[in-house]
C-alpha cells in the first residue's frame, strides 16, 4: 500500500465555497482522479478513511462536502457511531438538507469539482472515475450523464431512488452516459426495490451503456459505512473488490 497524504481544501463554486478532503499518494506525482460522493451523513472521518484507502491504491481522491450551502463540515451533529433507530432525530437534521440539493444545483457543483481535479497537478490527464454512496450513487449517475466527456467510469453503492417515475429520476440520463457503470444494490433496501433495479437495468441496456448491476444479499442501505448500524463487513469487502476492479480496468497504467 502506497503512503498517503490527506489535506483539507476549499473549492470555489458558483454559489460559495465547498470544503473538501483530498487524498493522494505521497509521492507528489499525478495519479488518476476519483471523485467520491458522500452519503447523506456527510463528510466525516469514515469517508476520509475510504478516500485514504483509494489513495493508497494509487488514486487522487476528492471528497467534497456537497452540503456546503448549509455550512462547513461537520454540517450535522452526529455521534461517532450512527444508529438512526436510537436517534431518529438525526433524520430531522439530514432530510431537509438532502432535499435542498436539487439535481440542477448538484450538477452545477459537479462541473466545478471536475474542473478542479482537471486543474490539479496531482491528477493525471484525462477523464475521472466516480464512486458514490447512498445519495452519492444518484450524484454519480447524474454526473456521468451530465459530463460524459469527463467521466470514464462510475460506481454506485446502496443507492436509492435511482430509477423512479419522477421527471428528474437519475436513470433518465442513461442515454448520455459513455462511462462504464457499476451498481451494488442492497438486498434489504426499501429505497431501491426490485422494480427499480429492473428499470435501471433495462434502461442502461437499451442505451447501450457498459454496466453491471449486482444485488448484495442480506445487505442493508448503507452497508459500506462502518460508522453506522447498517454496516455489513462481507458486503463492504465485496464493494471494495468491485470498485478497485473497475478502477484498475479504467486506468490500467496506474
PDB file of C-alpha atoms in Angstrom:
ATOM      1  CA  UNK A   1       0.000   0.000   0.000  1.00  0.00           C
ATOM      2  CA  UNK A   2       1.370   3.401  -1.041  1.00  0.00           C
ATOM      3  CA  UNK A   3       1.900   6.035   1.642  1.00  0.00           C
ATOM      4  CA  UNK A   4      -0.850   8.623   1.530  1.00  0.00           C
ATOM      5  CA  UNK A   5      -1.207  12.331   2.147  1.00  0.00           C
ATOM      6  CA  UNK A   6      -4.578  13.836   3.085  1.00  0.00           C
ATOM      7  CA  UNK A   7      -5.376  17.539   3.179  1.00  0.00           C
ATOM      8  CA  UNK A   8      -8.360  19.842   3.551  1.00  0.00           C
ATOM      9  CA  UNK A   9      -9.058  22.001   0.505  1.00  0.00           C
ATOM     10  CA  UNK A  10     -11.562  24.710  -0.371  1.00  0.00           C
ATOM     11  CA  UNK A  11     -13.193  24.807  -3.806  1.00  0.00           C
ATOM     12  CA  UNK A  12     -14.833  28.000  -5.043  1.00  0.00           C
ATOM     13  CA  UNK A  13     -18.164  27.269  -6.728  1.00  0.00           C
ATOM     14  CA  UNK A  14     -20.807  29.424  -8.387  1.00  0.00           C
ATOM     15  CA  UNK A  15     -22.685  29.521  -5.067  1.00  0.00           C
ATOM     16  CA  UNK A  16     -19.939  29.761  -2.469  1.00  0.00           C
ATOM     17  CA  UNK A  17     -17.031  27.701  -1.170  1.00  0.00           C
ATOM     18  CA  UNK A  18     -17.163  23.931  -0.798  1.00  0.00           C
ATOM     19  CA  UNK A  19     -14.833  22.450   1.771  1.00  0.00           C
ATOM     20  CA  UNK A  20     -13.424  19.098   0.715  1.00  0.00           C
ATOM     21  CA  UNK A  21     -10.936  16.379   1.578  1.00  0.00           C
ATOM     22  CA  UNK A  22      -8.171  15.467  -0.857  1.00  0.00           C
ATOM     23  CA  UNK A  23      -6.220  12.226  -0.502  1.00  0.00           C
ATOM     24  CA  UNK A  24      -3.380  11.214  -2.799  1.00  0.00           C
ATOM     25  CA  UNK A  25      -0.198   9.133  -2.897  1.00  0.00           C
ATOM     26  CA  UNK A  26       2.531  10.954  -1.013  1.00  0.00           C
ATOM     27  CA  UNK A  27       4.918  10.868  -3.999  1.00  0.00           C
ATOM     28  CA  UNK A  28       3.522  14.189  -5.256  1.00  0.00           C
ATOM     29  CA  UNK A  29       3.108  12.772  -8.764  1.00  0.00           C
ATOM     30  CA  UNK A  30      -0.085  12.950 -10.849  1.00  0.00           C
ATOM     31  CA  UNK A  31      -2.429   9.971 -10.490  1.00  0.00           C
ATOM     32  CA  UNK A  32      -5.838   9.072 -11.972  1.00  0.00           C
ATOM     33  CA  UNK A  33      -8.588  11.052 -10.279  1.00  0.00           C
ATOM     34  CA  UNK A  34     -11.573   9.739  -8.356  1.00  0.00           C
ATOM     35  CA  UNK A  35     -14.439  11.998  -7.286  1.00  0.00           C
ATOM     36  CA  UNK A  36     -16.032  10.378  -4.244  1.00  0.00           C
ATOM     37  CA  UNK A  37     -19.599  11.366  -3.418  1.00  0.00           C
ATOM     38  CA  UNK A  38     -20.715  11.167   0.208  1.00  0.00           C
ATOM     39  CA  UNK A  39     -23.740   9.528   1.729  1.00  0.00           C
ATOM     40  CA  UNK A  40     -26.442  11.560   3.491  1.00  0.00           C
ATOM     41  CA  UNK A  41     -24.489  11.878   6.754  1.00  0.00           C
ATOM     42  CA  UNK A  42     -21.809  13.929   5.058  1.00  0.00           C
ATOM     43  CA  UNK A  43     -18.053  14.330   5.014  1.00  0.00           C
ATOM     44  CA  UNK A  44     -16.653  12.772   8.206  1.00  0.00           C
ATOM     45  CA  UNK A  45     -13.720  10.630   9.384  1.00  0.00           C
ATOM     46  CA  UNK A  46     -15.043   7.378   7.899  1.00  0.00           C
ATOM     47  CA  UNK A  47     -15.347   8.858   4.398  1.00  0.00           C
ATOM     48  CA  UNK A  48     -11.852  10.297   4.730  1.00  0.00           C
ATOM     49  CA  UNK A  49     -10.573   6.820   5.591  1.00  0.00           C
ATOM     50  CA  UNK A  50     -12.262   5.466   2.462  1.00  0.00           C
ATOM     51  CA  UNK A  51     -10.549   8.162   0.389  1.00  0.00           C
ATOM     52  CA  UNK A  52      -7.234   7.279   2.030  1.00  0.00           C
ATOM     53  CA  UNK A  53      -7.693   3.630   1.085  1.00  0.00           C
ATOM     54  CA  UNK A  54      -8.288   4.559  -2.554  1.00  0.00           C
ATOM     55  CA  UNK A  55      -5.290   6.893  -2.497  1.00  0.00           C
ATOM     56  CA  UNK A  56      -3.209   4.021  -1.137  1.00  0.00           C
ATOM     57  CA  UNK A  57      -4.219   2.055  -4.240  1.00  0.00           C
ATOM     58  CA  UNK A  58      -2.757   4.788  -6.446  1.00  0.00           C
ATOM     59  CA  UNK A  59      -5.502   7.355  -7.000  1.00  0.00           C
ATOM     60  CA  UNK A  60      -6.005  11.047  -6.245  1.00  0.00           C
ATOM     61  CA  UNK A  61      -9.351  11.267  -4.470  1.00  0.00           C
ATOM     62  CA  UNK A  62     -11.549  14.319  -3.869  1.00  0.00           C
ATOM     63  CA  UNK A  63     -14.426  14.136  -1.378  1.00  0.00           C
ATOM     64  CA  UNK A  64     -16.416  17.393  -1.457  1.00  0.00           C
ATOM     65  CA  UNK A  65     -18.890  18.468   1.189  1.00  0.00           C
ATOM     66  CA  UNK A  66     -21.848  18.566  -1.190  1.00  0.00           C
ATOM     67  CA  UNK A  67     -23.930  20.227   1.551  1.00  0.00           C
ATOM     68  CA  UNK A  68     -21.607  23.255   1.733  1.00  0.00           C
ATOM     69  CA  UNK A  69     -24.530  25.633   1.196  1.00  0.00           C
ATOM     70  CA  UNK A  70     -25.694  24.596   4.662  1.00  0.00           C
ATOM     71  CA  UNK A  71     -22.302  25.099   6.282  1.00  0.00           C
ATOM     72  CA  UNK A  72     -18.814  23.698   6.508  1.00  0.00           C
ATOM     73  CA  UNK A  73     -18.087  20.202   7.790  1.00  0.00           C
ATOM     74  CA  UNK A  74     -19.481  18.913  10.078  1.00  0.00           C
ATOM     75  CA  UNK A  75     -22.849  20.028   8.768  1.00  0.00           C
ATOM     76  CA  UNK A  76     -24.659  17.772  11.251  1.00  0.00           C
ATOM     77  CA  UNK A  77     -24.141  16.973  14.909  1.00  0.00           C
ATOM     78  CA  UNK A  78     -23.518  13.238  14.591  1.00  0.00           C
ATOM     79  CA  UNK A  79     -22.398  10.651  17.137  1.00  0.00           C
ATOM     80  CA  UNK A  80     -19.260   8.636  16.433  1.00  0.00           C
ATOM     81  CA  UNK A  81     -21.491   5.634  15.727  1.00  0.00           C
ATOM     82  CA  UNK A  82     -24.631   6.483  13.776  1.00  0.00           C
ATOM     83  CA  UNK A  83     -27.726   4.436  14.591  1.00  0.00           C
ATOM     84  CA  UNK A  84     -30.874   6.246  13.408  1.00  0.00           C
ATOM     85  CA  UNK A  85     -33.085   3.723  15.205  1.00  0.00           C
ATOM     86  CA  UNK A  86     -31.703   5.026  18.503  1.00  0.00           C
ATOM     87  CA  UNK A  87     -31.581   8.660  17.435  1.00  0.00           C
ATOM     88  CA  UNK A  88     -34.360   9.131  14.847  1.00  0.00           C
ATOM     89  CA  UNK A  89     -33.998  12.898  15.205  1.00  0.00           C
ATOM     90  CA  UNK A  90     -30.871  12.575  13.032  1.00  0.00           C
ATOM     91  CA  UNK A  91     -33.199  12.450  10.021  1.00  0.00           C
ATOM     92  CA  UNK A  92     -34.804  15.721  11.124  1.00  0.00           C
ATOM     93  CA  UNK A  93     -31.404  17.330  10.536  1.00  0.00           C
ATOM     94  CA  UNK A  94     -30.418  15.417   7.431  1.00  0.00           C
ATOM     95  CA  UNK A  95     -33.591  15.126   5.330  1.00  0.00           C
ATOM     96  CA  UNK A  96     -34.231  18.839   4.643  1.00  0.00           C
ATOM     97  CA  UNK A  97     -30.597  19.428   3.706  1.00  0.00           C
ATOM     98  CA  UNK A  98     -30.527  16.406   1.424  1.00  0.00           C
ATOM     99  CA  UNK A  99     -33.760  17.502  -0.281  1.00  0.00           C
ATOM    100  CA  UNK A 100     -32.444  21.033  -0.807  1.00  0.00           C
ATOM    101  CA  UNK A 101     -29.632  19.737  -3.016  1.00  0.00           C
ATOM    102  CA  UNK A 102     -31.528  19.574  -6.306  1.00  0.00           C
ATOM    103  CA  UNK A 103     -30.079  17.794  -9.341  1.00  0.00           C
ATOM    104  CA  UNK A 104     -29.514  21.177 -11.008  1.00  0.00           C
ATOM    105  CA  UNK A 105     -27.504  22.524  -8.083  1.00  0.00           C
ATOM    106  CA  UNK A 106     -25.595  19.277  -7.664  1.00  0.00           C
ATOM    107  CA  UNK A 107     -24.609  19.164 -11.343  1.00  0.00           C
ATOM    108  CA  UNK A 108     -23.521  22.801 -11.341  1.00  0.00           C
ATOM    109  CA  UNK A 109     -21.231  21.863  -8.475  1.00  0.00           C
ATOM    110  CA  UNK A 110     -20.099  18.671 -10.202  1.00  0.00           C
ATOM    111  CA  UNK A 111     -18.738  20.683 -13.113  1.00  0.00           C
ATOM    112  CA  UNK A 112     -16.687  22.728 -10.658  1.00  0.00           C
ATOM    113  CA  UNK A 113     -15.336  19.642  -8.860  1.00  0.00           C
ATOM    114  CA  UNK A 114     -14.371  18.033 -12.167  1.00  0.00           C
ATOM    115  CA  UNK A 115     -12.630  21.209 -13.330  1.00  0.00           C
ATOM    116  CA  UNK A 116     -10.789  21.487 -10.016  1.00  0.00           C
ATOM    117  CA  UNK A 117      -9.493  17.941 -10.475  1.00  0.00           C
ATOM    118  CA  UNK A 118      -8.522  18.639 -14.085  1.00  0.00           C
ATOM    119  CA  UNK A 119      -6.506  21.676 -12.959  1.00  0.00           C
ATOM    120  CA  UNK A 120      -4.743  19.914 -10.091  1.00  0.00           C
ATOM    121  CA  UNK A 121      -1.072  18.958 -10.597  1.00  0.00           C
ATOM    122  CA  UNK A 122      -1.838  15.824  -8.548  1.00  0.00           C
ATOM    123  CA  UNK A 123      -4.186  14.356 -11.168  1.00  0.00           C
ATOM    124  CA  UNK A 124      -3.310  12.599 -14.395  1.00  0.00           C
ATOM    125  CA  UNK A 125      -4.652  13.955 -17.661  1.00  0.00           C
ATOM    126  CA  UNK A 126      -7.900  12.522 -18.954  1.00  0.00           C
ATOM    127  CA  UNK A 127     -11.311  11.641 -17.552  1.00  0.00           C
ATOM    128  CA  UNK A 128     -12.002  10.683 -13.944  1.00  0.00           C
ATOM    129  CA  UNK A 129     -13.845   7.927 -12.135  1.00  0.00           C
ATOM    130  CA  UNK A 130     -16.724   8.421  -9.704  1.00  0.00           C
ATOM    131  CA  UNK A 131     -17.665   6.497  -6.574  1.00  0.00           C
ATOM    132  CA  UNK A 132     -20.936   7.284  -4.816  1.00  0.00           C
ATOM    133  CA  UNK A 133     -22.637   6.009  -1.687  1.00  0.00           C
ATOM    134  CA  UNK A 134     -26.318   6.248  -0.758  1.00  0.00           C
ATOM    135  CA  UNK A 135     -27.386   9.617  -2.224  1.00  0.00           C
ATOM    136  CA  UNK A 136     -23.898   9.765  -3.719  1.00  0.00           C
ATOM    137  CA  UNK A 137     -24.831   6.941  -6.092  1.00  0.00           C
ATOM    138  CA  UNK A 138     -27.525   9.216  -7.517  1.00  0.00           C
ATOM    139  CA  UNK A 139     -24.998  12.036  -7.863  1.00  0.00           C
ATOM    140  CA  UNK A 140     -22.546   9.699  -9.589  1.00  0.00           C
ATOM    141  CA  UNK A 141     -25.124   8.609 -12.175  1.00  0.00           C
ATOM    142  CA  UNK A 142     -26.250  12.192 -12.788  1.00  0.00           C
ATOM    143  CA  UNK A 143     -22.617  13.301 -13.181  1.00  0.00           C
ATOM    144  CA  UNK A 144     -21.799  10.519 -15.636  1.00  0.00           C
ATOM    145  CA  UNK A 145     -24.727  11.587 -17.807  1.00  0.00           C
ATOM    146  CA  UNK A 146     -24.175  15.328 -17.455  1.00  0.00           C
ATOM    147  CA  UNK A 147     -20.411  15.318 -18.099  1.00  0.00           C
ATOM    148  CA  UNK A 148     -19.846  12.263 -20.315  1.00  0.00           C
ATOM    149  CA  UNK A 149     -16.595  13.617 -21.735  1.00  0.00           C
ATOM    150  CA  UNK A 150     -15.128  13.948 -18.229  1.00  0.00           C
ATOM    151  CA  UNK A 151     -16.206  10.616 -16.687  1.00  0.00           C
ATOM    152  CA  UNK A 152     -14.673   7.284 -17.691  1.00  0.00           C
ATOM    153  CA  UNK A 153     -16.285   5.114 -15.005  1.00  0.00           C
ATOM    154  CA  UNK A 154     -18.791   5.429 -12.185  1.00  0.00           C
ATOM    155  CA  UNK A 155     -19.751   3.122  -9.340  1.00  0.00           C
ATOM    156  CA  UNK A 156     -22.710   3.484  -7.002  1.00  0.00           C
ATOM    157  CA  UNK A 157     -23.298   1.509  -3.821  1.00  0.00           C
ATOM    158  CA  UNK A 158     -26.551   1.184  -1.849  1.00  0.00           C
ATOM    159  CA  UNK A 159     -28.063   3.971  -3.949  1.00  0.00           C
ATOM    160  CA  UNK A 160     -31.751   4.722  -3.553  1.00  0.00           C
ATOM    161  CA  UNK A 161     -34.388   6.002  -5.988  1.00  0.00           C
ATOM    162  CA  UNK A 162     -32.119   5.532  -8.989  1.00  0.00           C
ATOM    163  CA  UNK A 163     -34.991   4.648 -11.326  1.00  0.00           C
ATOM    164  CA  UNK A 164     -38.358   6.137 -10.425  1.00  0.00           C
ATOM    165  CA  UNK A 165     -41.250   7.698 -12.327  1.00  0.00           C
ATOM    166  CA  UNK A 166     -40.110  11.193 -11.312  1.00  0.00           C
ATOM    167  CA  UNK A 167     -39.275  13.560 -14.188  1.00  0.00           C
ATOM    168  CA  UNK A 168     -35.774  14.014 -12.778  1.00  0.00           C
ATOM    169  CA  UNK A 169     -35.038  10.367 -11.990  1.00  0.00           C
ATOM    170  CA  UNK A 170     -31.310   9.630 -12.373  1.00  0.00           C
ATOM    171  CA  UNK A 171     -31.822   6.722 -14.784  1.00  0.00           C
ATOM    172  CA  UNK A 172     -33.111   9.119 -17.430  1.00  0.00           C
ATOM    173  CA  UNK A 173     -29.559  10.353 -18.116  1.00  0.00           C
ATOM    174  CA  UNK A 174     -28.545   6.886 -19.364  1.00  0.00           C
ATOM    175  CA  UNK A 175     -28.825   7.961 -22.998  1.00  0.00           C
ATOM    176  CA  UNK A 176     -25.946  10.413 -22.468  1.00  0.00           C
ATOM    177  CA  UNK A 177     -23.613   8.133 -20.494  1.00  0.00           C
ATOM    178  CA  UNK A 178     -20.375   6.976 -22.140  1.00  0.00           C
ATOM    179  CA  UNK A 179     -18.691   5.723 -18.942  1.00  0.00           C
ATOM    180  CA  UNK A 180     -18.693   2.160 -17.696  1.00  0.00           C
ATOM    181  CA  UNK A 181     -21.071   1.852 -14.733  1.00  0.00           C
ATOM    182  CA  UNK A 182     -21.297  -0.473 -11.743  1.00  0.00           C
ATOM    183  CA  UNK A 183     -24.067  -0.607  -9.146  1.00  0.00           C
ATOM    184  CA  UNK A 184     -24.100  -2.690  -5.987  1.00  0.00           C
ATOM    185  CA  UNK A 185     -27.688  -2.753  -4.727  1.00  0.00           C
ATOM    186  CA  UNK A 186     -28.503  -3.582  -1.119  1.00  0.00           C
ATOM    187  CA  UNK A 187     -30.891  -6.522  -0.947  1.00  0.00           C
ATOM    188  CA  UNK A 188     -32.716  -5.095   2.092  1.00  0.00           C
ATOM    189  CA  UNK A 189     -33.198  -1.562   0.750  1.00  0.00           C
ATOM    190  CA  UNK A 190     -36.698  -0.162   0.511  1.00  0.00           C
ATOM    191  CA  UNK A 191     -35.432   2.830  -1.458  1.00  0.00           C
ATOM    192  CA  UNK A 192     -34.222   0.591  -4.309  1.00  0.00           C
ATOM    193  CA  UNK A 193     -36.814  -2.202  -4.661  1.00  0.00           C
ATOM    194  CA  UNK A 194     -36.653  -4.905  -7.361  1.00  0.00           C
ATOM    195  CA  UNK A 195     -38.837  -2.957  -9.781  1.00  0.00           C
ATOM    196  CA  UNK A 196     -36.424  -0.020  -9.696  1.00  0.00           C
ATOM    197  CA  UNK A 197     -33.478  -2.372 -10.087  1.00  0.00           C
ATOM    198  CA  UNK A 198     -35.140  -3.866 -13.154  1.00  0.00           C
ATOM    199  CA  UNK A 199     -35.963  -0.472 -14.673  1.00  0.00           C
ATOM    200  CA  UNK A 200     -32.384   0.704 -14.190  1.00  0.00           C
ATOM    201  CA  UNK A 201     -31.006  -2.467 -15.761  1.00  0.00           C
ATOM    202  CA  UNK A 202     -33.379  -2.270 -18.734  1.00  0.00           C
ATOM    203  CA  UNK A 203     -32.690   1.430 -19.285  1.00  0.00           C
ATOM    204  CA  UNK A 204     -28.918   1.049 -19.211  1.00  0.00           C
ATOM    205  CA  UNK A 205     -29.089  -1.937 -21.545  1.00  0.00           C
ATOM    206  CA  UNK A 206     -31.366  -0.128 -24.005  1.00  0.00           C
ATOM    207  CA  UNK A 207     -29.000   2.860 -24.013  1.00  0.00           C
ATOM    208  CA  UNK A 208     -26.012   0.632 -24.772  1.00  0.00           C
ATOM    209  CA  UNK A 209     -24.219   1.580 -21.566  1.00  0.00           C
ATOM    210  CA  UNK A 210     -21.440  -0.762 -20.435  1.00  0.00           C
ATOM    211  CA  UNK A 211     -22.586  -1.728 -16.978  1.00  0.00           C
ATOM    212  CA  UNK A 212     -23.019  -4.333 -14.297  1.00  0.00           C
ATOM    213  CA  UNK A 213     -25.702  -4.240 -11.621  1.00  0.00           C
ATOM    214  CA  UNK A 214     -25.403  -6.684  -8.730  1.00  0.00           C
ATOM    215  CA  UNK A 215     -27.523  -7.364  -5.660  1.00  0.00           C
ATOM    216  CA  UNK A 216     -25.722  -7.882  -2.354  1.00  0.00           C
ATOM    217  CA  UNK A 217     -27.841 -10.444  -0.489  1.00  0.00           C
ATOM    218  CA  UNK A 218     -28.784  -9.565   3.068  1.00  0.00           C
ATOM    219  CA  UNK A 219     -27.174  -6.134   2.880  1.00  0.00           C
ATOM    220  CA  UNK A 220     -28.957  -3.025   4.089  1.00  0.00           C
ATOM    221  CA  UNK A 221     -28.928   0.539   2.789  1.00  0.00           C
ATOM    222  CA  UNK A 222     -25.583   1.924   3.969  1.00  0.00           C
ATOM    223  CA  UNK A 223     -23.705  -1.380   4.073  1.00  0.00           C
ATOM    224  CA  UNK A 224     -20.307   0.224   3.299  1.00  0.00           C
ATOM    225  CA  UNK A 225     -20.394   2.733   6.148  1.00  0.00           C
ATOM    226  CA  UNK A 226     -18.517   1.237   9.096  1.00  0.00           C
ATOM    227  CA  UNK A 227     -19.546   4.041  11.455  1.00  0.00           C
ATOM    228  CA  UNK A 228     -23.256   3.222  11.064  1.00  0.00           C
ATOM    229  CA  UNK A 229     -25.628   0.481  12.206  1.00  0.00           C
ATOM    230  CA  UNK A 230     -26.165  -0.549   8.562  1.00  0.00           C
ATOM    231  CA  UNK A 231     -22.584  -1.734   8.101  1.00  0.00           C
ATOM    232  CA  UNK A 232     -22.085  -5.218   6.654  1.00  0.00           C
ATOM    233  CA  UNK A 233     -18.460  -6.368   6.592  1.00  0.00           C
ATOM    234  CA  UNK A 234     -18.947  -9.039   3.924  1.00  0.00           C
ATOM    235  CA  UNK A 235     -20.850  -6.686   1.619  1.00  0.00           C
ATOM    236  CA  UNK A 236     -18.295  -3.937   2.240  1.00  0.00           C
ATOM    237  CA  UNK A 237     -15.424  -6.206   1.216  1.00  0.00           C
ATOM    238  CA  UNK A 238     -17.346  -7.169  -1.912  1.00  0.00           C
ATOM    239  CA  UNK A 239     -17.830  -3.465  -2.668  1.00  0.00           C
ATOM    240  CA  UNK A 240     -14.092  -2.776  -2.374  1.00  0.00           C
ATOM    241  CA  UNK A 241     -13.277  -5.644  -4.721  1.00  0.00           C
ATOM    242  CA  UNK A 242     -15.793  -4.403  -7.303  1.00  0.00           C
ATOM    243  CA  UNK A 243     -14.678  -0.773  -7.059  1.00  0.00           C
ATOM    244  CA  UNK A 244     -10.965  -1.499  -7.300  1.00  0.00           C
ATOM    245  CA  UNK A 245     -11.602  -3.865 -10.209  1.00  0.00           C
ATOM    246  CA  UNK A 246     -13.500  -1.149 -12.079  1.00  0.00           C
ATOM    247  CA  UNK A 247     -10.763   1.402 -11.394  1.00  0.00           C
ATOM    248  CA  UNK A 248      -7.944  -0.921 -12.466  1.00  0.00           C
ATOM    249  CA  UNK A 249      -9.710  -1.639 -15.751  1.00  0.00           C
ATOM    250  CA  UNK A 250     -10.441   2.048 -16.310  1.00  0.00           C
ATOM    251  CA  UNK A 251      -6.886   3.169 -15.517  1.00  0.00           C
ATOM    252  CA  UNK A 252      -4.745   0.141 -16.414  1.00  0.00           C
ATOM    253  CA  UNK A 253      -1.460   2.050 -16.333  1.00  0.00           C
ATOM    254  CA  UNK A 254      -1.951   3.408 -12.811  1.00  0.00           C
TER     255      UNK A 254
END
